[in-house]
PDB file of C-alpha atoms and ligand atoms in Angstrom:
ATOM      1  CA  MET X   1     -29.333  38.205 -41.161  1.00 60.00           C
ATOM      2  CA  THR X   2     -26.422  36.256 -39.616  1.00 69.00           C
ATOM      3  CA  LYS X   3     -26.748  32.625 -38.523  1.00 67.00           C
ATOM      4  CA  LYS X   4     -26.357  33.690 -34.873  1.00 71.00           C
ATOM      5  CA  MET X   5     -29.187  36.236 -35.115  1.00 68.00           C
ATOM      6  CA  CYS X   6     -31.400  33.633 -36.768  1.00 56.00           C
ATOM      7  CA  LYS X   7     -30.810  31.241 -33.859  1.00 69.00           C
ATOM      8  CA  ILE X   8     -31.625  33.928 -31.263  1.00 66.00           C
ATOM      9  CA  ARG X   9     -34.820  34.832 -33.141  1.00 68.00           C
ATOM     10  CA  LEU X  10     -35.862  31.173 -33.253  1.00 59.00           C
ATOM     11  CA  LEU X  11     -35.201  30.835 -29.542  1.00 64.00           C
ATOM     12  CA  ILE X  12     -37.327  33.911 -28.721  1.00 60.00           C
ATOM     13  CA  VAL X  13     -40.213  32.698 -30.910  1.00 46.00           C
ATOM     14  CA  SER X  14     -40.080  29.217 -29.303  1.00 50.00           C
ATOM     15  CA  PHE X  15     -40.133  30.784 -25.842  1.00 50.00           C
ATOM     16  CA  LEU X  16     -43.136  32.962 -26.759  1.00 47.00           C
ATOM     17  CA  ILE X  17     -45.079  29.949 -28.096  1.00 38.00           C
ATOM     18  CA  LEU X  18     -44.310  27.927 -24.951  1.00 42.00           C
ATOM     19  CA  PHE X  19     -45.346  30.826 -22.708  1.00 47.00           C
ATOM     20  CA  THR X  20     -48.656  31.232 -24.588  1.00 38.00           C
ATOM     21  CA  ILE X  21     -49.456  27.496 -24.333  1.00 37.00           C
ATOM     22  CA  LEU X  22     -48.687  27.429 -20.603  1.00 44.00           C
ATOM     23  CA  SER X  23     -50.813  30.493 -19.860  1.00 47.00           C
ATOM     24  CA  MET X  24     -53.688  29.111 -22.000  1.00 43.00           C
ATOM     25  CA  ASP X  25     -53.463  25.852 -20.058  1.00 42.00           C
ATOM     26  CA  SER X  26     -53.647  27.569 -16.688  1.00 48.00           C
ATOM     27  CA  LYS X  27     -56.582  29.714 -17.898  1.00 47.00           C
ATOM     28  CA  SER X  28     -58.428  26.602 -19.045  1.00 43.00           C
ATOM     29  CA  GLN X  29     -57.772  24.987 -15.639  1.00 48.00           C
ATOM     30  CA  ASN X  30     -59.321  28.021 -13.956  1.00 51.00           C
ATOM     31  CA  ARG X  31     -62.301  27.787 -16.307  1.00 50.00           C
ATOM     32  CA  GLY X  32     -62.554  24.081 -15.367  1.00 52.00           C
ATOM     33  CA  ARG X  33     -62.675  24.954 -11.693  1.00 62.00           C
ATOM     34  CA  THR X  34     -65.354  27.544 -12.212  1.00 83.00           C
ATOM     35  CA  ALA X  35     -67.400  25.122 -14.289  1.00 93.00           C
ATOM     36  CA  LEU X  36     -67.230  22.537 -11.486  1.00 95.00           C
ATOM     37  CA  ASP X  37     -68.264  25.141  -8.914  1.00 96.00           C
ATOM     38  CA  GLU X  38     -71.230  26.086 -11.087  1.00 95.00           C
ATOM     39  CA  LYS X  39     -72.215  22.441 -11.492  1.00 96.00           C
ATOM     40  CA  VAL X  40     -72.039  21.738  -7.744  1.00 97.00           C
ATOM     41  CA  ARG X  41     -73.913  24.955  -6.864  1.00 96.00           C
ATOM     42  CA  LYS X  42     -76.643  24.161  -9.392  1.00 96.00           C
ATOM     43  CA  PHE X  43     -76.952  20.612  -8.016  1.00 97.00           C
ATOM     44  CA  LEU X  44     -77.148  21.829  -4.417  1.00 96.00           C
ATOM     45  CA  MET X  45     -79.736  24.497  -5.316  1.00 95.00           C
ATOM     46  CA  GLU X  46     -81.927  22.023  -7.192  1.00 95.00           C
ATOM     47  CA  HIS X  47     -81.721  19.465  -4.368  1.00 94.00           C
ATOM     48  CA  SER X  48     -81.961  21.824  -1.404  1.00 93.00           C
ATOM     49  CA  THR X  49     -85.474  20.621  -0.478  1.00 92.00           C
ATOM     50  CA  LYS X  50     -84.946  17.023  -1.531  1.00 91.00           C
ATOM     51  CA  TRP X  51     -82.740  15.616   1.223  1.00 94.00           C
ATOM     52  CA  HIS X  52     -84.931  13.232   3.236  1.00 93.00           C
ATOM     53  CA  ASP X  53     -82.502  10.552   4.383  1.00 93.00           C
ATOM     54  CA  MET X  54     -81.266  11.977   7.682  1.00 93.00           C
ATOM     55  CA  ASN X  55     -78.972  14.262   5.678  1.00 93.00           C
ATOM     56  CA  ILE X  56     -77.222  17.229   7.270  1.00 94.00           C
ATOM     57  CA  PRO X  57     -78.673  20.726   6.820  1.00 95.00           C
ATOM     58  CA  THR X  58     -76.950  23.135   4.441  1.00 95.00           C
ATOM     59  CA  ALA X  59     -75.411  25.181   7.300  1.00 94.00           C
ATOM     60  CA  ASP X  60     -73.508  22.076   8.445  1.00 95.00           C
ATOM     61  CA  GLY X  61     -72.327  21.375   4.908  1.00 96.00           C
ATOM     62  CA  GLN X  62     -70.885  24.873   4.779  1.00 96.00           C
ATOM     63  CA  THR X  63     -69.152  24.311   8.151  1.00 96.00           C
ATOM     64  CA  LEU X  64     -67.461  21.102   6.928  1.00 98.00           C
ATOM     65  CA  TYR X  65     -66.461  22.780   3.659  1.00 98.00           C
ATOM     66  CA  ASP X  66     -64.884  25.730   5.486  1.00 97.00           C
ATOM     67  CA  ILE X  67     -62.862  23.541   7.893  1.00 98.00           C
ATOM     68  CA  ILE X  68     -61.356  21.529   5.020  1.00 98.00           C
ATOM     69  CA  VAL X  69     -60.499  24.490   2.802  1.00 98.00           C
ATOM     70  CA  LYS X  70     -59.143  26.617   5.685  1.00 97.00           C
ATOM     71  CA  ASN X  71     -56.788  23.821   6.811  1.00 98.00           C
ATOM     72  CA  ASN X  72     -55.956  22.566   3.322  1.00 98.00           C
ATOM     73  CA  TYR X  73     -56.979  19.019   4.301  1.00 98.00           C
ATOM     74  CA  LYS X  74     -56.560  16.351   1.648  1.00 98.00           C
ATOM     75  CA  SER X  75     -57.372  12.977   3.110  1.00 98.00           C
ATOM     76  CA  ALA X  76     -60.936  12.747   4.397  1.00 98.00           C
ATOM     77  CA  LEU X  77     -63.121  10.000   5.839  1.00 98.00           C
ATOM     78  CA  GLU X  78     -66.879  10.099   6.297  1.00 98.00           C
ATOM     79  CA  ILE X  79     -68.784   7.498   8.326  1.00 98.00           C
ATOM     80  CA  GLY X  80     -72.430   7.487   7.225  1.00 98.00           C
ATOM     81  CA  THR X  81     -72.860   8.538   3.593  1.00 98.00           C
ATOM     82  CA  SER X  82     -76.638   8.177   3.374  1.00 98.00           C
ATOM     83  CA  THR X  83     -77.592   9.681  -0.007  1.00 98.00           C
ATOM     84  CA  GLY X  84     -74.572  11.955  -0.101  1.00 98.00           C
ATOM     85  CA  HIS X  85     -75.411  15.485   1.014  1.00 98.00           C
ATOM     86  CA  SER X  86     -72.501  15.900   3.447  1.00 98.00           C
ATOM     87  CA  GLY X  87     -70.256  13.917   1.086  1.00 98.00           C
ATOM     88  CA  ILE X  88     -70.920  16.473  -1.637  1.00 98.00           C
ATOM     89  CA  TRP X  89     -69.882  19.402   0.596  1.00 98.00           C
ATOM     90  CA  ILE X  90     -66.756  17.534   1.756  1.00 98.00           C
ATOM     91  CA  ALA X  91     -65.787  16.461  -1.771  1.00 98.00           C
ATOM     92  CA  TRP X  92     -66.411  19.969  -3.108  1.00 98.00           C
ATOM     93  CA  ALA X  93     -63.920  21.301  -0.541  1.00 98.00           C
ATOM     94  CA  LEU X  94     -61.467  18.534  -1.481  1.00 98.00           C
ATOM     95  CA  SER X  95     -61.748  19.539  -5.130  1.00 97.00           C
ATOM     96  CA  LYS X  96     -60.122  22.821  -4.001  1.00 96.00           C
ATOM     97  CA  THR X  97     -57.335  21.209  -1.958  1.00 97.00           C
ATOM     98  CA  GLY X  98     -56.609  18.316  -4.337  1.00 97.00           C
ATOM     99  CA  GLY X  99     -57.808  15.714  -1.849  1.00 98.00           C
ATOM    100  CA  LYS X 100     -60.044  12.658  -1.777  1.00 98.00           C
ATOM    101  CA  LEU X 101     -62.865  11.363   0.408  1.00 98.00           C
ATOM    102  CA  ILE X 102     -63.568   7.809   1.541  1.00 98.00           C
ATOM    103  CA  THR X 103     -67.197   7.544   2.605  1.00 98.00           C
ATOM    104  CA  ILE X 104     -68.911   4.497   4.147  1.00 98.00           C
ATOM    105  CA  GLU X 105     -72.557   3.421   3.998  1.00 98.00           C
ATOM    106  CA  MET X 106     -74.135   0.049   4.809  1.00 98.00           C
ATOM    107  CA  ASP X 107     -77.608   0.617   3.337  1.00 98.00           C
ATOM    108  CA  GLU X 108     -77.512  -0.521  -0.291  1.00 98.00           C
ATOM    109  CA  GLU X 109     -80.306   1.703  -1.580  1.00 98.00           C
ATOM    110  CA  ARG X 110     -78.847   4.874  -0.035  1.00 98.00           C
ATOM    111  CA  TYR X 111     -75.356   3.925  -1.212  1.00 98.00           C
ATOM    112  CA  HIS X 112     -76.551   3.657  -4.843  1.00 98.00           C
ATOM    113  CA  LYS X 113     -78.481   6.926  -4.608  1.00 98.00           C
ATOM    114  CA  ALA X 114     -75.346   8.590  -3.224  1.00 98.00           C
ATOM    115  CA  LEU X 115     -73.309   7.322  -6.190  1.00 98.00           C
ATOM    116  CA  GLU X 116     -75.889   8.864  -8.538  1.00 98.00           C
ATOM    117  CA  ASN X 117     -75.782  12.145  -6.647  1.00 98.00           C
ATOM    118  CA  PHE X 118     -71.966  12.295  -6.626  1.00 98.00           C
ATOM    119  CA  LYS X 119     -71.950  11.784 -10.385  1.00 98.00           C
ATOM    120  CA  GLU X 120     -74.675  14.348 -11.037  1.00 98.00           C
ATOM    121  CA  ALA X 121     -72.880  16.924  -8.876  1.00 98.00           C
ATOM    122  CA  GLY X 122     -69.690  16.355 -10.902  1.00 97.00           C
ATOM    123  CA  LEU X 123     -67.711  15.206  -7.856  1.00 98.00           C
ATOM    124  CA  ALA X 124     -67.425  11.421  -8.377  1.00 98.00           C
ATOM    125  CA  GLU X 125     -63.680  11.572  -9.042  1.00 98.00           C
ATOM    126  CA  TYR X 126     -63.061  13.004  -5.559  1.00 98.00           C
ATOM    127  CA  ILE X 127     -65.002  10.232  -3.776  1.00 98.00           C
ATOM    128  CA  ASP X 128     -64.268   6.616  -2.986  1.00 98.00           C
ATOM    129  CA  ALA X 129     -67.677   5.373  -1.759  1.00 98.00           C
ATOM    130  CA  ARG X 130     -67.731   2.045   0.083  1.00 98.00           C
ATOM    131  CA  LEU X 131     -70.751  -0.162   0.741  1.00 98.00           C
ATOM    132  CA  SER X 132     -69.771  -1.699   4.053  1.00 98.00           C
ATOM    133  CA  ASN X 133     -70.342  -1.918   7.786  1.00 98.00           C
ATOM    134  CA  ALA X 134     -68.248   0.887   9.243  1.00 98.00           C
ATOM    135  CA  HIS X 135     -67.724  -1.056  12.492  1.00 98.00           C
ATOM    136  CA  THR X 136     -65.269  -3.315  10.684  1.00 98.00           C
ATOM    137  CA  LEU X 137     -64.106  -1.132   7.789  1.00 98.00           C
ATOM    138  CA  VAL X 138     -63.014   1.785   9.986  1.00 98.00           C
ATOM    139  CA  LYS X 139     -60.685  -0.571  11.868  1.00 98.00           C
ATOM    140  CA  GLU X 140     -59.241  -1.877   8.589  1.00 98.00           C
ATOM    141  CA  LEU X 141     -58.613   1.431   6.821  1.00 98.00           C
ATOM    142  CA  LYS X 142     -54.961   2.428   6.880  1.00 96.00           C
ATOM    143  CA  GLY X 143     -55.245   6.199   6.759  1.00 94.00           C
ATOM    144  CA  PRO X 144     -53.654   8.522   7.578  1.00 98.00           C
ATOM    145  CA  PHE X 145     -56.536  10.990   7.550  1.00 98.00           C
ATOM    146  CA  ASP X 146     -56.534  14.681   8.211  1.00 98.00           C
ATOM    147  CA  PHE X 147     -60.302  15.136   8.324  1.00 98.00           C
ATOM    148  CA  VAL X 148     -63.074  12.867   9.618  1.00 98.00           C
ATOM    149  CA  PHE X 149     -66.838  13.355   9.729  1.00 98.00           C
ATOM    150  CA  SER X 150     -68.694  10.875  11.917  1.00 98.00           C
ATOM    151  CA  ASP X 151     -72.422  10.698  11.148  1.00 97.00           C
ATOM    152  CA  ALA X 152     -73.540   7.062  11.373  1.00 97.00           C
ATOM    153  CA  ASP X 153     -74.746   5.126  14.439  1.00 97.00           C
ATOM    154  CA  LYS X 154     -74.376   7.396  17.464  1.00 95.00           C
ATOM    155  CA  ASP X 155     -73.827   4.534  19.963  1.00 96.00           C
ATOM    156  CA  TRP X 156     -70.621   3.741  18.113  1.00 98.00           C
ATOM    157  CA  TYR X 157     -69.233   7.325  18.036  1.00 97.00           C
ATOM    158  CA  LYS X 158     -66.710   6.747  20.834  1.00 97.00           C
ATOM    159  CA  GLN X 159     -65.498   3.489  19.283  1.00 98.00           C
ATOM    160  CA  TYR X 160     -65.123   5.118  15.828  1.00 98.00           C
ATOM    161  CA  PHE X 161     -63.034   7.826  17.442  1.00 98.00           C
ATOM    162  CA  ILE X 162     -60.846   5.292  19.305  1.00 98.00           C
ATOM    163  CA  ASP X 163     -60.261   3.357  16.052  1.00 98.00           C
ATOM    164  CA  ILE X 164     -59.431   6.466  14.035  1.00 98.00           C
ATOM    165  CA  ASP X 165     -57.325   8.397  16.549  1.00 98.00           C
ATOM    166  CA  PRO X 166     -54.020   6.600  15.719  1.00 97.00           C
ATOM    167  CA  LYS X 167     -54.684   7.228  12.000  1.00 98.00           C
ATOM    168  CA  LEU X 168     -55.500  10.937  12.379  1.00 98.00           C
ATOM    169  CA  ARG X 169     -52.580  13.246  11.649  1.00 97.00           C
ATOM    170  CA  VAL X 170     -51.474  15.834  14.190  1.00 97.00           C
ATOM    171  CA  GLY X 171     -53.173  19.048  13.054  1.00 97.00           C
ATOM    172  CA  GLY X 172     -56.069  16.992  11.731  1.00 98.00           C
ATOM    173  CA  CYS X 173     -59.691  17.345  12.719  1.00 98.00           C
ATOM    174  CA  PHE X 174     -62.362  14.875  13.891  1.00 98.00           C
ATOM    175  CA  THR X 175     -65.916  16.148  13.526  1.00 98.00           C
ATOM    176  CA  ALA X 176     -69.098  14.446  14.715  1.00 97.00           C
ATOM    177  CA  HIS X 177     -72.710  15.258  13.926  1.00 97.00           C
ATOM    178  CA  ASN X 178     -75.718  15.783  16.221  1.00 93.00           C
ATOM    179  CA  ILE X 179     -73.610  16.912  19.149  1.00 94.00           C
ATOM    180  CA  ARG X 180     -75.146  19.495  21.430  1.00 83.00           C
ATOM    181  CA  TYR X 181     -73.999  21.166  24.591  1.00 67.00           C
ATOM    182  CA  ARG X 182     -75.251  19.174  27.528  1.00 67.00           C
ATOM    183  CA  SER X 183     -75.403  19.717  31.239  1.00 59.00           C
ATOM    184  CA  SER X 184     -72.684  17.801  33.102  1.00 60.00           C
ATOM    185  CA  ARG X 185     -75.360  16.861  35.681  1.00 60.00           C
ATOM    186  CA  LYS X 186     -77.312  14.850  33.132  1.00 67.00           C
ATOM    187  CA  SER X 187     -77.792  11.335  34.572  1.00 74.00           C
ATOM    188  CA  TYR X 188     -78.484   9.434  31.329  1.00 82.00           C
ATOM    189  CA  LYS X 189     -75.677   9.550  28.781  1.00 87.00           C
ATOM    190  CA  ASN X 190     -76.282   8.716  25.155  1.00 91.00           C
ATOM    191  CA  GLY X 191     -73.645   7.732  22.572  1.00 91.00           C
ATOM    192  CA  GLN X 192     -72.862  11.349  21.720  1.00 92.00           C
ATOM    193  CA  ASP X 193     -72.362  12.233  25.420  1.00 91.00           C
ATOM    194  CA  LEU X 194     -69.993   9.305  25.963  1.00 93.00           C
ATOM    195  CA  PHE X 195     -68.010  10.295  22.875  1.00 95.00           C
ATOM    196  CA  LEU X 196     -67.857  13.937  23.967  1.00 94.00           C
ATOM    197  CA  ASP X 197     -66.728  13.038  27.508  1.00 93.00           C
ATOM    198  CA  TYR X 198     -63.994  10.865  26.045  1.00 96.00           C
ATOM    199  CA  VAL X 199     -62.609  13.312  23.472  1.00 96.00           C
ATOM    200  CA  ARG X 200     -62.715  16.136  26.023  1.00 95.00           C
ATOM    201  CA  SER X 201     -60.698  14.038  28.478  1.00 95.00           C
ATOM    202  CA  LEU X 202     -57.798  13.864  26.007  1.00 96.00           C
ATOM    203  CA  LYS X 203     -55.144  16.549  26.445  1.00 94.00           C
ATOM    204  CA  ASN X 204     -54.058  16.389  22.821  1.00 96.00           C
ATOM    205  CA  TYR X 205     -57.510  17.327  21.465  1.00 97.00           C
ATOM    206  CA  GLU X 206     -59.152  20.710  21.546  1.00 97.00           C
ATOM    207  CA  THR X 207     -62.902  20.468  21.082  1.00 96.00           C
ATOM    208  CA  THR X 208     -65.494  23.115  20.317  1.00 95.00           C
ATOM    209  CA  ILE X 209     -69.138  22.687  19.409  1.00 94.00           C
ATOM    210  CA  ASN X 210     -70.803  24.448  16.520  1.00 93.00           C
ATOM    211  CA  ARG X 211     -74.439  24.724  17.599  1.00 88.00           C
ATOM    212  CA  TYR X 212     -75.874  25.939  14.303  1.00 83.00           C
ATOM    213  CA  GLY X 213     -77.680  23.397  12.162  1.00 86.00           C
ATOM    214  CA  GLY X 214     -77.605  19.877  13.595  1.00 89.00           C
ATOM    215  CA  GLY X 215     -74.735  20.570  16.012  1.00 93.00           C
ATOM    216  CA  ILE X 216     -71.177  19.545  15.144  1.00 96.00           C
ATOM    217  CA  SER X 217     -68.304  18.821  17.510  1.00 96.00           C
ATOM    218  CA  ILE X 218     -64.967  19.923  16.061  1.00 97.00           C
ATOM    219  CA  SER X 219     -61.905  18.325  17.659  1.00 98.00           C
ATOM    220  CA  TYR X 220     -58.444  19.386  16.480  1.00 98.00           C
ATOM    221  CA  LYS X 221     -55.557  17.028  17.233  1.00 97.00           C
ATOM    222  CA  LYS X 222     -52.544  18.733  18.782  1.00 94.00           C
ATOM    223  CA  ALA X 223     -49.007  17.429  19.244  1.00 88.00           C
ATOM    224  CA  ILE X 224     -48.385  15.729  22.592  1.00 77.00           C
ATOM    225  CA  ARG X 225     -45.580  17.555  24.404  1.00 70.00           C
ATOM    226  CA  LEU X 226     -43.111  15.182  26.018  1.00 59.00           C
ATOM    227  CA  ILE X 227     -42.756  15.985  29.685  1.00 52.00           C
ATOM    228  CA  LYS X 228     -39.110  16.067  30.791  1.00 57.00           C
ATOM    229  CA  ARG X 229     -38.373  14.445  34.147  1.00 56.00           C
TER     230      ARG X 229
HETATM  231  C1  SAM N   1     -77.477  10.461   9.564  1.00 79.21           C
HETATM  232  S1  SAM N   1     -77.288   9.440   8.175  1.00 79.21           S
HETATM  233  C2  SAM N   1     -75.923  10.175   7.318  1.00 79.21           C
HETATM  234  C3  SAM N   1     -76.273  11.449   6.589  1.00 79.21           C
HETATM  235  C4  SAM N   1     -75.186  11.927   5.664  1.00 79.21           C
HETATM  236  N1  SAM N   1     -73.960  12.167   6.386  1.00 79.21           N
HETATM  237  C5  SAM N   1     -75.607  13.182   4.959  1.00 79.21           C
HETATM  238  O1  SAM N   1     -75.585  14.255   5.565  1.00 79.21           O
HETATM  239  O2  SAM N   1     -75.973  13.123   3.794  1.00 79.21           O
HETATM  240  C6  SAM N   1     -76.554   8.013   8.864  1.00 79.21           C
HETATM  241  C7  SAM N   1     -76.252   6.915   7.855  1.00 79.21           C
HETATM  242  O3  SAM N   1     -75.328   6.019   8.469  1.00 79.21           O
HETATM  243  C8  SAM N   1     -75.627   4.719   8.035  1.00 79.21           C
HETATM  244  N2  SAM N   1     -75.082   3.768   9.015  1.00 79.21           N
HETATM  245  C9  SAM N   1     -75.527   3.508  10.267  1.00 79.21           C
HETATM  246  N3  SAM N   1     -74.757   2.588  10.859  1.00 79.21           N
HETATM  247  C10 SAM N   1     -73.789   2.245   9.976  1.00 79.21           C
HETATM  248  C11 SAM N   1     -72.687   1.354   9.981  1.00 79.21           C
HETATM  249  N4  SAM N   1     -72.422   0.600  11.048  1.00 79.21           N
HETATM  250  N5  SAM N   1     -71.927   1.256   8.880  1.00 79.21           N
HETATM  251  C12 SAM N   1     -72.175   2.020   7.787  1.00 79.21           C
HETATM  252  N6  SAM N   1     -73.201   2.888   7.711  1.00 79.21           N
HETATM  253  C13 SAM N   1     -74.003   3.011   8.779  1.00 79.21           C
HETATM  254  C14 SAM N   1     -77.148   4.683   7.942  1.00 79.21           C
HETATM  255  O4  SAM N   1     -77.570   3.672   7.057  1.00 79.21           O
HETATM  256  C15 SAM N   1     -77.463   6.096   7.463  1.00 79.21           C
HETATM  257  O5  SAM N   1     -77.645   6.139   6.068  1.00 79.21           O
END
């Protein structure tokens, strides 16, 4: 065999080895993803009747998951972690998009339980959980965010939205829990009503309400068109 042929043979063999390693690596990544899915599913199944801290119902978790995956959102904020049920659905979706969740809770006991749950579900690496009063922390966070789930004190919903709006990307989505369709003739307005009136008054947001489960408002941020004079 000539020297030239030897070199070509060596090159082909090296290429084949490299190709095999790369394909093995991508297969093992797929296996990793499936293993995480199995772990999260198992956790959610085992805990399905154990959420007693004002946590969202499963149907709402699925709604949040679908919004994030469908829009490929990567930077999420949750206000009101409690023990972590919604956080787990959000983080699970972010594990698909390569994103991360910041979630805020002010009750120490629930915060620590949530940390345990995130770890047990295998999702801790996708979550930055903060023990803090969201009234101040939301103002301080830099963002930008492309997905927000508001589920803490309802009287503050409008203010949370006002604080987050400049940090929410165009194309992003602001969701809020326990929002139901209400008659416009209603005389007493609670925190959710005031929030809903406000977000619906903004031309650059399109809001729908998902009435299944606990009721979720879903507001997508659109680009503001400059009006030519
Ligand atoms: C309805 S629960 C959240 C449920 C959670 N999203 C879930 O589905 O698992 C509301 C939580 O918000 C927390 N919270 C209320 N006001 C808050 C505030 N100002 N800052 C941070 N957390 C707050 C409460 O302690 C409570 O745990």
